[in-house]
Coordinates of C-alpha atoms and ligand atoms in Angstrom, one line a residue:
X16 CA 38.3 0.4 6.7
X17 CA 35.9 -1.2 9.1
X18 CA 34.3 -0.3 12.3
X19 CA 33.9 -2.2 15.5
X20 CA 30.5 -2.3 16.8
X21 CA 29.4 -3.3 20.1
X22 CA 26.3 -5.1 18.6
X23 CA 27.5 -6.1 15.7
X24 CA 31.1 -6.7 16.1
X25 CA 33.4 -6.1 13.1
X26 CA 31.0 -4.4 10.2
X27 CA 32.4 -4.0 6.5
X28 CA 33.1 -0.7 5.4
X29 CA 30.1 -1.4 2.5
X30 CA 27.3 -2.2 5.4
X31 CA 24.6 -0.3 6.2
X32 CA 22.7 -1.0 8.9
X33 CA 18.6 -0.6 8.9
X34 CA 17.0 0.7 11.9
X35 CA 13.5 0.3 11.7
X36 CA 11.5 3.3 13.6
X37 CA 7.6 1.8 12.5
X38 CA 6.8 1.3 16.2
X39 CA 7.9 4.7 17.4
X40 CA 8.0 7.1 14.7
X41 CA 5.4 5.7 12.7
X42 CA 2.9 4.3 15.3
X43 CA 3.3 8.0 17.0
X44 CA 1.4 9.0 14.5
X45 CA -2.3 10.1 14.7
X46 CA -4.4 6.9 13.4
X47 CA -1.3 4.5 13.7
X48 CA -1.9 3.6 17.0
X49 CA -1.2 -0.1 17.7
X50 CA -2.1 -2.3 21.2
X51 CA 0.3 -4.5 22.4
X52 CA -0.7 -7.2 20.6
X53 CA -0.7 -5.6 17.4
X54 CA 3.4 -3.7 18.2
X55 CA 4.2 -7.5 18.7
X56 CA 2.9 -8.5 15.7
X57 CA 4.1 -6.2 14.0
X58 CA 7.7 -6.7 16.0
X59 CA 8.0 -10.6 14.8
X60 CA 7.5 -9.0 11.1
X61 CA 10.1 -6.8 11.4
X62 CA 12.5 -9.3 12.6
X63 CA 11.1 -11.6 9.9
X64 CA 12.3 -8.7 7.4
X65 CA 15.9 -8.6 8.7
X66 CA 16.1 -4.9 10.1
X67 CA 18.9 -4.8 12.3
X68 CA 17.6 -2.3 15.0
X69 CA 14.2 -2.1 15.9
X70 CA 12.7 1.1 18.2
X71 CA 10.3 -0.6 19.8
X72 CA 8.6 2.8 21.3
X73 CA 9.5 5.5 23.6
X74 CA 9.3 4.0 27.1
X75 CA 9.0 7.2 29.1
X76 CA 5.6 8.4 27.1
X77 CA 3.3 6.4 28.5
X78 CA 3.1 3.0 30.7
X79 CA 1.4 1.2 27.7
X80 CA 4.9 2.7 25.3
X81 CA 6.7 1.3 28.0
X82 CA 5.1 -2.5 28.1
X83 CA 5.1 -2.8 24.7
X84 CA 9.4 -1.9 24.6
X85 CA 9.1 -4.3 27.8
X86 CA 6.9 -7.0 26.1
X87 CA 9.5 -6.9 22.7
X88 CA 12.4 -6.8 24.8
X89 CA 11.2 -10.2 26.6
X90 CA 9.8 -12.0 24.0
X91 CA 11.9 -11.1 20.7
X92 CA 15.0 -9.9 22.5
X93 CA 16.0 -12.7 23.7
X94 CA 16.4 -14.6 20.8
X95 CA 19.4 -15.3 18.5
X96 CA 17.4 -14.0 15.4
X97 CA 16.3 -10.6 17.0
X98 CA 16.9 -7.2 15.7
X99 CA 19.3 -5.0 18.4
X100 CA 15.5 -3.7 20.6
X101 CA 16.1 0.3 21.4
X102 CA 14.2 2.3 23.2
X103 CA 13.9 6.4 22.4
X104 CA 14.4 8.4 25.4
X105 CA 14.9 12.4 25.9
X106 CA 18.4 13.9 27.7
X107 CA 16.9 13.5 31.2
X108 CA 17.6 11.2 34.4
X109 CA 13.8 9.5 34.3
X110 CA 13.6 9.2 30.1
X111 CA 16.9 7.3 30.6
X112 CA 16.3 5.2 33.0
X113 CA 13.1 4.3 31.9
X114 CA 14.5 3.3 28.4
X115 CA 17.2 1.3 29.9
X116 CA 14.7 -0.7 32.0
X117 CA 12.5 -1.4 29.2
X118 CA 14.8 -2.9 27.0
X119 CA 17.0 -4.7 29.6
X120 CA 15.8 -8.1 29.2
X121 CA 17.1 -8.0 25.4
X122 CA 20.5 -9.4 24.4
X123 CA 21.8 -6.4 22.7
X124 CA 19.8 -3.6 23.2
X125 CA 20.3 0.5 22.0
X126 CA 19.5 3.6 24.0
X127 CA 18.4 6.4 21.8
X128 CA 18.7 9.5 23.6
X129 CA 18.1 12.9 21.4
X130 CA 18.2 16.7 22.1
X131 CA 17.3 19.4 20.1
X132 CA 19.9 21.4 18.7
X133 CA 18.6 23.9 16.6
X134 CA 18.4 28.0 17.9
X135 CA 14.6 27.8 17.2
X136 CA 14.3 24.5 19.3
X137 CA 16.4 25.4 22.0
X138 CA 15.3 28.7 22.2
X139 CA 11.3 28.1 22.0
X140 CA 11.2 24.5 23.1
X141 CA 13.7 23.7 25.3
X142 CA 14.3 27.4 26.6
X143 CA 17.9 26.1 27.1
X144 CA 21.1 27.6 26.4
X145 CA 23.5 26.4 23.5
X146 CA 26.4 25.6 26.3
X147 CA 23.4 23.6 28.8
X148 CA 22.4 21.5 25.6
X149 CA 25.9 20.8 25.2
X150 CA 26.6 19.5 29.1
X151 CA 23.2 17.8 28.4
X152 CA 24.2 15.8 25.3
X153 CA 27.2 14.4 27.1
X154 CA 25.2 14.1 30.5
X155 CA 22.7 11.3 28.4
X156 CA 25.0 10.1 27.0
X157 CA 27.1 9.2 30.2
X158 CA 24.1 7.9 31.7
X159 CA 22.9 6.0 29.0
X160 CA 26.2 4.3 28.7
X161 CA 26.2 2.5 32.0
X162 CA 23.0 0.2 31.0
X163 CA 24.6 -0.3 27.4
X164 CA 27.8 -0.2 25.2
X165 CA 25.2 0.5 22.3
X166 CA 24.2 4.4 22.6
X167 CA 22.7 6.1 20.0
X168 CA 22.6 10.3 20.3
X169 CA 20.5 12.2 18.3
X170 CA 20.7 16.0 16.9
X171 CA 16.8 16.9 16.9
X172 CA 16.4 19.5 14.0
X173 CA 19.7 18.1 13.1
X174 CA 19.5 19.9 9.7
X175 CA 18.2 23.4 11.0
X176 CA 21.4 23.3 13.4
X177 CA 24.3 25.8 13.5
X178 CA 27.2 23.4 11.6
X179 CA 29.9 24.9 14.2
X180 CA 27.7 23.9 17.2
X181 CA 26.4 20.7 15.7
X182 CA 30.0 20.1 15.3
X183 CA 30.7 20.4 18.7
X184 CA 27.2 18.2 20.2
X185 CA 28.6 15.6 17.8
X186 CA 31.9 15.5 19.6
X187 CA 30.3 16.1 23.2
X188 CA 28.1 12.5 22.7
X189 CA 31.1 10.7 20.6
X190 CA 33.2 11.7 23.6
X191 CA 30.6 10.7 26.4
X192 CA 30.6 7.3 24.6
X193 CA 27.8 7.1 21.9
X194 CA 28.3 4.7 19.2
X195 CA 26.1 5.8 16.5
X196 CA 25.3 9.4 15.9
X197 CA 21.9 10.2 14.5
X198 CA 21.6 14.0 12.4
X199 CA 17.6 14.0 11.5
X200 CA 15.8 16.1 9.6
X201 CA 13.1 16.5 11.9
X202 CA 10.7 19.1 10.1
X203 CA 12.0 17.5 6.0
X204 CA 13.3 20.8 5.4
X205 CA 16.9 19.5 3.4
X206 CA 17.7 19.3 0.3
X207 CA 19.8 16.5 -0.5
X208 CA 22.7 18.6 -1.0
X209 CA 22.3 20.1 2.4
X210 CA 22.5 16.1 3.7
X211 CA 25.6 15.8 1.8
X212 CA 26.9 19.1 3.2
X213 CA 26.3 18.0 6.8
X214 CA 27.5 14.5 6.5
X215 CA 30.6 15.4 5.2
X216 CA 31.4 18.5 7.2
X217 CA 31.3 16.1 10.0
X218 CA 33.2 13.4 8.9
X219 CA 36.0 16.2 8.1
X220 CA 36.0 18.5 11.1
X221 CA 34.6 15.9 14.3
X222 CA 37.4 14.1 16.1
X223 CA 36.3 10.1 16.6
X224 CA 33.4 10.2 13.8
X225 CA 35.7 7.4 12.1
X226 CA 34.9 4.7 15.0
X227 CA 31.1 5.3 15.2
X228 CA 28.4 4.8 12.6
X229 CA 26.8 7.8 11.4
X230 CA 22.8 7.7 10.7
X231 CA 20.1 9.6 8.5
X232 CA 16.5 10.1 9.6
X233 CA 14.3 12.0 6.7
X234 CA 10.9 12.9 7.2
X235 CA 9.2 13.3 3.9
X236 CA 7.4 16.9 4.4
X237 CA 8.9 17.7 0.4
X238 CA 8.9 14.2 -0.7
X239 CA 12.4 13.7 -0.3
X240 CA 12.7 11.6 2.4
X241 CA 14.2 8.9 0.5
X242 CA 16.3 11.0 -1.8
X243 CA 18.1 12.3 1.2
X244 CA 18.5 9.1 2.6
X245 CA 20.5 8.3 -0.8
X246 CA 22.5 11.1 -0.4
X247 CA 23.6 10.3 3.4
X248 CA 24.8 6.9 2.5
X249 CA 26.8 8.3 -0.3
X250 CA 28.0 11.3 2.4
X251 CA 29.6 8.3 4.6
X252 CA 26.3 7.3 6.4
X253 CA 26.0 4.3 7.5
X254 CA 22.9 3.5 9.2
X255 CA 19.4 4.7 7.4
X256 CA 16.4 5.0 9.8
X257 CA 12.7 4.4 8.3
X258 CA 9.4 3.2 8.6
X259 CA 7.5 0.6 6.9
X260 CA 4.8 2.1 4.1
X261 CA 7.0 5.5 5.1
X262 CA 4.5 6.0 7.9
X263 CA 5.4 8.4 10.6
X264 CA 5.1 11.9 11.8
X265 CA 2.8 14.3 9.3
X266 CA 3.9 13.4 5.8
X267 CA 6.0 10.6 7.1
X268 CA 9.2 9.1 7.1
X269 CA 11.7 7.4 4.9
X270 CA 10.3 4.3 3.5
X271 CA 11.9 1.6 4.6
X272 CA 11.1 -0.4 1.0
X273 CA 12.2 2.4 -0.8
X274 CA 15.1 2.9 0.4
X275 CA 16.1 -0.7 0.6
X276 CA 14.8 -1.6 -3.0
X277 CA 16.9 2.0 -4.5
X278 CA 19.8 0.2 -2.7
X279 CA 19.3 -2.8 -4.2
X280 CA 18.2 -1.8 -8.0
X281 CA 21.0 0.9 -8.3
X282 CA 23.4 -1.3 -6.8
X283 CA 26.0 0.0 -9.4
X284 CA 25.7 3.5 -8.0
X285 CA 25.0 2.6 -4.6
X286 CA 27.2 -0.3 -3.7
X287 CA 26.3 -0.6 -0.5
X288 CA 24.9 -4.1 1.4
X289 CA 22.4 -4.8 4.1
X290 CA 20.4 -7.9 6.0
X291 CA 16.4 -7.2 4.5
X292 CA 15.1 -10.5 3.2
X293 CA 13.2 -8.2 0.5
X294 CA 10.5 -11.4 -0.3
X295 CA 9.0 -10.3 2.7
X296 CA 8.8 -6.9 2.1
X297 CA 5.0 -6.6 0.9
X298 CA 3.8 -9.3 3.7
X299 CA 5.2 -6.7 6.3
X300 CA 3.7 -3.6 4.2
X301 CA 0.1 -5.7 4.1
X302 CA 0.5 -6.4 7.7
X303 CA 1.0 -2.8 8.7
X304 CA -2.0 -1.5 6.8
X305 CA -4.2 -4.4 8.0
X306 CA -3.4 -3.7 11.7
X307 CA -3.7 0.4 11.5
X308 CA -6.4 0.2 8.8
X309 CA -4.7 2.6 6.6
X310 CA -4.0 1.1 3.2
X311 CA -0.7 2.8 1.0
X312 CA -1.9 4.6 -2.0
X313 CA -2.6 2.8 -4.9
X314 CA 0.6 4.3 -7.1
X315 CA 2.7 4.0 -3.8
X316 CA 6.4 2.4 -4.9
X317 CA 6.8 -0.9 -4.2
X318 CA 4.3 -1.8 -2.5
X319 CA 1.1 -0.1 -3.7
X320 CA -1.1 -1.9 -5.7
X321 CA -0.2 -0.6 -9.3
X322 CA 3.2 -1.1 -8.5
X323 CA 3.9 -3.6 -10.8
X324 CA 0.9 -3.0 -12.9
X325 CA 1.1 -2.6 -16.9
X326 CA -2.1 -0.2 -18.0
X327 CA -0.7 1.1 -21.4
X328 CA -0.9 -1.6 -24.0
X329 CA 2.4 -1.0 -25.3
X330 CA 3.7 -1.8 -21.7
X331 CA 2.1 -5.0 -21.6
X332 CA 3.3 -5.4 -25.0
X333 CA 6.9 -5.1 -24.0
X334 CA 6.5 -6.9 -20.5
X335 CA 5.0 -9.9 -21.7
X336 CA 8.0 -10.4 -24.2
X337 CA 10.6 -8.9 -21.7
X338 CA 9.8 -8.0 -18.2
X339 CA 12.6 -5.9 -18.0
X340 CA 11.9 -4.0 -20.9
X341 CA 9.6 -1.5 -18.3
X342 CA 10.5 -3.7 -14.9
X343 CA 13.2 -2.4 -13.0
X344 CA 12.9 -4.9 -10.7
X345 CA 10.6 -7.9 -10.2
X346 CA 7.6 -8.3 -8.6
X347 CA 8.6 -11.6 -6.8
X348 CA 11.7 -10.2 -5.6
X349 CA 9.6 -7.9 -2.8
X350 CA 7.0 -10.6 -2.5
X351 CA 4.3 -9.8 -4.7
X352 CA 3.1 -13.3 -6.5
X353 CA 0.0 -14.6 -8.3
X354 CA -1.9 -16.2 -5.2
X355 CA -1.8 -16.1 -1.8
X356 CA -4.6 -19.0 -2.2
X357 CA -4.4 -20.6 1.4
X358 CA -7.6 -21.9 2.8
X359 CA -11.3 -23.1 1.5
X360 CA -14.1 -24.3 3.2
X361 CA -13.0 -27.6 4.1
X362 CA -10.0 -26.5 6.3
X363 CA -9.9 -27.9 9.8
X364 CA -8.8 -25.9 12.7
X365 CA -5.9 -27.2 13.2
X366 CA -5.1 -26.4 9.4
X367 CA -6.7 -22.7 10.6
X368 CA -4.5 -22.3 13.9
X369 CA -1.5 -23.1 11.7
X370 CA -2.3 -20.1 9.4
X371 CA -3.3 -17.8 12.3
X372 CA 0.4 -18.5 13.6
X373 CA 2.2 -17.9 10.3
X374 CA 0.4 -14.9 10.0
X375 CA 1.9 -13.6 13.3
X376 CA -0.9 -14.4 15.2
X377 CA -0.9 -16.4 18.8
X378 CA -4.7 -16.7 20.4
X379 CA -6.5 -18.0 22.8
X380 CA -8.7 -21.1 22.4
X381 CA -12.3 -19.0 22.6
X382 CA -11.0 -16.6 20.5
X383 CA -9.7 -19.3 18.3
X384 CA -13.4 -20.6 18.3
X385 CA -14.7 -17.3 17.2
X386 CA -12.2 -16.4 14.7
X387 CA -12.7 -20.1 13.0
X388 CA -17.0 -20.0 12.8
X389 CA -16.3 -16.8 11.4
X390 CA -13.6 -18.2 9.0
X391 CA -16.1 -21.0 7.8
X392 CA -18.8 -18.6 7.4
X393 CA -16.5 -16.7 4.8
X394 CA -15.7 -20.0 3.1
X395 CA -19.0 -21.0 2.6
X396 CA -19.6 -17.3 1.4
X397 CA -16.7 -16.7 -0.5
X398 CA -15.0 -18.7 -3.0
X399 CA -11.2 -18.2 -2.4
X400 CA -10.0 -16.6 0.8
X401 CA -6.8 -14.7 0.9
X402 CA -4.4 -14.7 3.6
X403 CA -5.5 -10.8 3.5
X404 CA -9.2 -11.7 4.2
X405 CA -7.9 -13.8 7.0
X406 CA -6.1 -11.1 8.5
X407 CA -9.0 -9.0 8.3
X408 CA -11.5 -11.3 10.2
X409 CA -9.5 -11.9 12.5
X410 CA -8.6 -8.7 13.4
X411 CA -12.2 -7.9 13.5
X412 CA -12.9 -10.7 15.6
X413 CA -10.0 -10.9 18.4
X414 CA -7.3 -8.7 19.7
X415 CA -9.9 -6.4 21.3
X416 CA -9.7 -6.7 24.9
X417 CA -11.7 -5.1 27.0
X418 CA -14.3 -5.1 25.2
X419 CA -17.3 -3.6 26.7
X420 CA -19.6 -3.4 23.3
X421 CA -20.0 -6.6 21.0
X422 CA -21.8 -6.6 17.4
X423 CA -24.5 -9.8 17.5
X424 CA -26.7 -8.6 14.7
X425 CA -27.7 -6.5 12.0
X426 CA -30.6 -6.1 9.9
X427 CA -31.0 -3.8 7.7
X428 CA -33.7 -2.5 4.7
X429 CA -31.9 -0.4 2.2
X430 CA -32.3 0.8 -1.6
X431 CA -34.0 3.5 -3.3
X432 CA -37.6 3.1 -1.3
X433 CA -36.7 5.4 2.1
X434 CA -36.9 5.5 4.4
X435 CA -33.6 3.0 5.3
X436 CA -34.0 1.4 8.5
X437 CA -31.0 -0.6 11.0
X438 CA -32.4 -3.2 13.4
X439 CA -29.4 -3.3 15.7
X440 CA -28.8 -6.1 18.6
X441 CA -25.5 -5.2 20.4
X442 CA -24.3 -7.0 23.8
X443 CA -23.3 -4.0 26.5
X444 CA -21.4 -5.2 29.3
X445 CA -23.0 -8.8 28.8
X446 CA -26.7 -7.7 27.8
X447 CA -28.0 -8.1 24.3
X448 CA -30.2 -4.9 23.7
X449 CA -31.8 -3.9 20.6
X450 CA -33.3 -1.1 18.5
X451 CA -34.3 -0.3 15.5
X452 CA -33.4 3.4 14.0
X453 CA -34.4 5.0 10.5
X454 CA -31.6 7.2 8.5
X455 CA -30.1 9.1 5.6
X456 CA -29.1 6.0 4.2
X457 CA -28.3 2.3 5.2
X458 CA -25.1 3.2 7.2
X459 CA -26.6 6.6 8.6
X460 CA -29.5 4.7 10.2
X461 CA -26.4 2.1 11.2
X462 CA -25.0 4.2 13.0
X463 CA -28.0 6.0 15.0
X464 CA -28.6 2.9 16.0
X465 CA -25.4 2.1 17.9
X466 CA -26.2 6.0 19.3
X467 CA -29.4 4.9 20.5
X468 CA -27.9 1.7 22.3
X469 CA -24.7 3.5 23.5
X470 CA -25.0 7.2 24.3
X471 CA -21.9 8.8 23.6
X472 CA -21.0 12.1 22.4
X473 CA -17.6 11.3 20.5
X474 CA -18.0 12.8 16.8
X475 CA -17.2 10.5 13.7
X476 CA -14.8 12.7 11.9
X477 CA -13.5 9.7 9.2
X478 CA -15.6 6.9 7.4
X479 CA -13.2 5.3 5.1
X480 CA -14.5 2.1 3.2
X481 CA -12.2 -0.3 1.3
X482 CA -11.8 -3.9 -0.1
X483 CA -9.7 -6.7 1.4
X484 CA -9.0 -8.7 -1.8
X485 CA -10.9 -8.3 -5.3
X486 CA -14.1 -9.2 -6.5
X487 CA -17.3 -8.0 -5.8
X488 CA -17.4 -11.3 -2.9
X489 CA -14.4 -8.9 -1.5
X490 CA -14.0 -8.0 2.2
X491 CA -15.4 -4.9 2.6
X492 CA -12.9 -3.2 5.3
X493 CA -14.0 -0.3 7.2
X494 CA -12.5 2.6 9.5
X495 CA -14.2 4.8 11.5
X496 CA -12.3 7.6 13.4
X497 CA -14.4 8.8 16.9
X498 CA -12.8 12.1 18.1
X499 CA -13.9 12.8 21.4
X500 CA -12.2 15.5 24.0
X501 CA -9.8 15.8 21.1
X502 CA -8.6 11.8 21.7
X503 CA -8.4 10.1 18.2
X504 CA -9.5 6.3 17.9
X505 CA -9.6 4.4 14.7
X506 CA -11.5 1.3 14.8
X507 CA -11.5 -1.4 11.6
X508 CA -14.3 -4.0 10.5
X509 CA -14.2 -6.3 8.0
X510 CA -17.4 -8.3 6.3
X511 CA -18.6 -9.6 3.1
X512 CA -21.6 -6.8 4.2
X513 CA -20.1 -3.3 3.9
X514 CA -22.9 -2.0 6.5
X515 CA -22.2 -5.3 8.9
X516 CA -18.2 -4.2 8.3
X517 CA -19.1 -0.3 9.3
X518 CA -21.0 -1.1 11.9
X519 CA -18.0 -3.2 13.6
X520 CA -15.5 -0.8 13.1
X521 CA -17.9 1.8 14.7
X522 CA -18.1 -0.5 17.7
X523 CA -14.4 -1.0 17.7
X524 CA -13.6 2.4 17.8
X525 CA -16.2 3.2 21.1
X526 CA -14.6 0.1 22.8
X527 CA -11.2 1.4 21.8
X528 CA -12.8 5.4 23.3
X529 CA -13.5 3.1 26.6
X530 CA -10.2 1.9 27.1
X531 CA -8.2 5.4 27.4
X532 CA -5.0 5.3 26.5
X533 CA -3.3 8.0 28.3
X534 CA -0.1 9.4 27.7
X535 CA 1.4 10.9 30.6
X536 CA 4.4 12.7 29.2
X537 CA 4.3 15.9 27.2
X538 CA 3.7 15.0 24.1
X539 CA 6.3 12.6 22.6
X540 CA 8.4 15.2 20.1
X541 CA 10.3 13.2 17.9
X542 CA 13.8 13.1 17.1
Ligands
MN29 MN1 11.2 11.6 13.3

């Protein structure tokens, strides 16, 4: 048996295809926030991973949703290596057409329109009927149709939904023309048994399920995310939504490299096939957290930093005779290797534009400039720089348009004599001022100094310090969250000098307060 698809032709009954929902799901989340710049980056890493669908964002909820769709629709889209670009869009007239226009420029592009279908949804959200859902399933789907053969429809609260009148939604959108019908678990309230349940009621009782592909989105709420992403497959799905590092909304989604790897190291159970290059699976995961600041937790599978590491001596024991006397799988074979040594102090620019542009980078020439002084400064500073620590500078250093506030100095007296004392020089819309503030603390006194040179009344409501690469010659890479009319901002640093670090990502974060990103649609539910 084998389906006909009308993005990717002829697919074997044993192929599952990976739709990758980081940019939408997962960057809707609060603190995941990307710019353009960063959703392209990002974009080019996902292609480089092999998803086959990529939701590039939800055109409709903002203008800057709908340039970055736009932006990866243009750029990415066109080419023979890109993912299918989709765009998320609710049942009505404007979210449709604004989704088709954003990714029109892509060779094969998805509309994925969703509805909730659930009584508490349609009765508290949507204050709809059940039969003006129904006329509105196959209404989107009509509409979305005439822009693109390849139409996703989505069952919002898919898994809190009546089975007789899911039943019937499914057949509405299969009828209207949709090609791959999404059931989510919105809220990550199944079981896995409940998956299986729904998969297979309607592969047994929906008329046309056979000819479309049928898709799982898990949100992780009880930690099953994944689990019930397992379950699908083996229920007859066929395409597996998730997010990189499982980011997404609350507790997150599926993980992408959990899923994929489960796949892949239970192959005899699950004998099912897909297109990730995994190698590159831990380059993407690294990316991610670089560009939203939010490393995964230490024990995180996969890609967490213990992952692969051997504490109990009788592990090591074992490993060093036999990796896979406690390896399941190998590090290499989702990219983790000894040394991602790249650069030292006698690099030339041309060596250091080269990186930049393998690390999904593209730059202007002064920013170039910047990034490279910066670079040689950390060379001459540190003895082996990562392709992590490069990442981190020069996201510190570039990608921040509009900025209003730039760090020039910092001084600072610190230690177990108070008080501590900042002297701060800042440039403010092109004028260096300076001050000098005493605190509780090195960072405290940081900080009041920035307050005394900016005047703001945003609260700081997250400090978050971490290290870049090992050593005590690490990185230090900072976040600060501003909260300010209740609009989140997370702003990064990175510096050899922890306070120097801080008191860049507290900069970042009051140029990112400046630059408002406003969303103009109600909040953007997810599917
Ligand atoms: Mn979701």
């Amino acid at each position: 048996m084998s389906i006909e698809h009308p993005s990717f032709g002829k697919l074997d009954e044993n192929r599952i295809i990976i739709f990758d929902t980081t940019l939408r799901d997962g960057e809707q989340s609060p603190g995941f926030s990307m710019n353009l710049a960063e959703k392209l980056r990002m974009a080019e890493a996902l292609t480089g991973l092999g998803i086959d669908v990529m939701e590039a964002g939800f055109p409709i909820a903002s203008p800057g949703d709908f340039e970055a769709v736009k932006a990866i629709a243009e750029t990415i889209g066109i080419r023979d290596d890109s993912p299918v670009i989709c765009g998320l869009a609710r049942s009505g007239r404007e979210d449709i057409l604004r989704a088709a226009e954003a990714v029109r420029p892509a060779r094969r592009k998805r509309i994925h329109s969703f509805l909730s279908t659930s009584p508490l949804h349609m009765k508290y959200k949507l204050r709809m009927e059940p039969d003006e859902v129904l006329a509105a399933v196959a209404d989107s789907v009509t509409l979305a149709r005439q822009f693109t053969d390849d139409v996703e429809w989505s069952a919002e609260d898919g898994t809190r939904t009546d089975p007789d009148f899911l039943c019937r939604c499914v057949e509405a959108a299969i009828r209207a023309g949709a090609t791959t019908i999404n059931v989510p678990d919105t809220v990550g309230y199944a079981l896995p048994e409940d998956i299986t349940r729904i998969f297979t009621m309607l592969r047994e009782r929906v008329p046309g399920t056979e000819k479309i592909i049928l898709s799982t989105h898990n949100h992780n709420d009880l930690g099953l995310a994944v689990a019930n992403t397992i379950a699908a497959i083996r229920a007859g799905v066929r395409q597996v939504e998730a997010t990189i590092n499982g980011i997404g909304e609350r507790a997150g989604n599926a993980s992408l490299e959990e899923a994929v790897m489960a796949i892949r190291t239970r192959h005899d159970a699950i004998p099912f096939d897909n297109n990730i290059e995994t190698r590159n699976i831990l380059k993407v995961s690294k990316l991610l957290s670089a560009i939203t600041s939010f490393d995964v937790q230490p024990n995180k599978a996969i890609v967490g930093r213990n992952a692969f590491a051997h504490e109990a001596g009788i592990h090591q024991d074992g490993v060093l005779k036999h990796a896979a006397t406690y390896e399941i799988m190998t590090p290499e074979s989702v990219g983790w290797n000894k040394s991602s040594l790249v650069m030292g102090k006698h690099s030339g620019r041309a060596a250091f534009r080269d990186k930049l542009a393998t690390l999904g980078y593209s730059i202007g020439d002064n920013q170039l400039n910047d990034a490279f002084r910066r670079f040689k400064d950390l060379a001459d500073r540190k003895k082996v720089v990562y392709d992590e620590d490069i990442v981190a500078l020069v996201d510190d250093e570039v990608l921040r348009d509009h900025q209003r506030i730039r760090f020039v100095s910092l001084d600072i007296h610190a230690g177990s004599k108070v008080p501590q004392r900042a002297e701060l020089e800042l440039e403010i819309d092109g004028v260096i001022k300076r001050a000098v503030s005493t605190g509780d603390g090195p960072v405290d006194a940081t900080f009041r100094a920035i307050h005394e040179l900016f005047p703001h009344t945003a609260n700081l409501v997250l400090f978050s310090v971490g290290a870049v690469t090992e050593g005590t010659d690490a990185q230090a890479k900072t976040t600060v969250r501003l909260e300010e009319n209740g609009k989140l901002v997370d702003g990064q640093g990175a510096d050899t000098d922890t306070i120097v670090a801080s008191a860049r990502a507290y900069v970042h974060a009051l140029n990112k307060l400046l630059v408002k990103r406003v969303r103009t649609a109600p909040q953007a539910l997810s599917a």
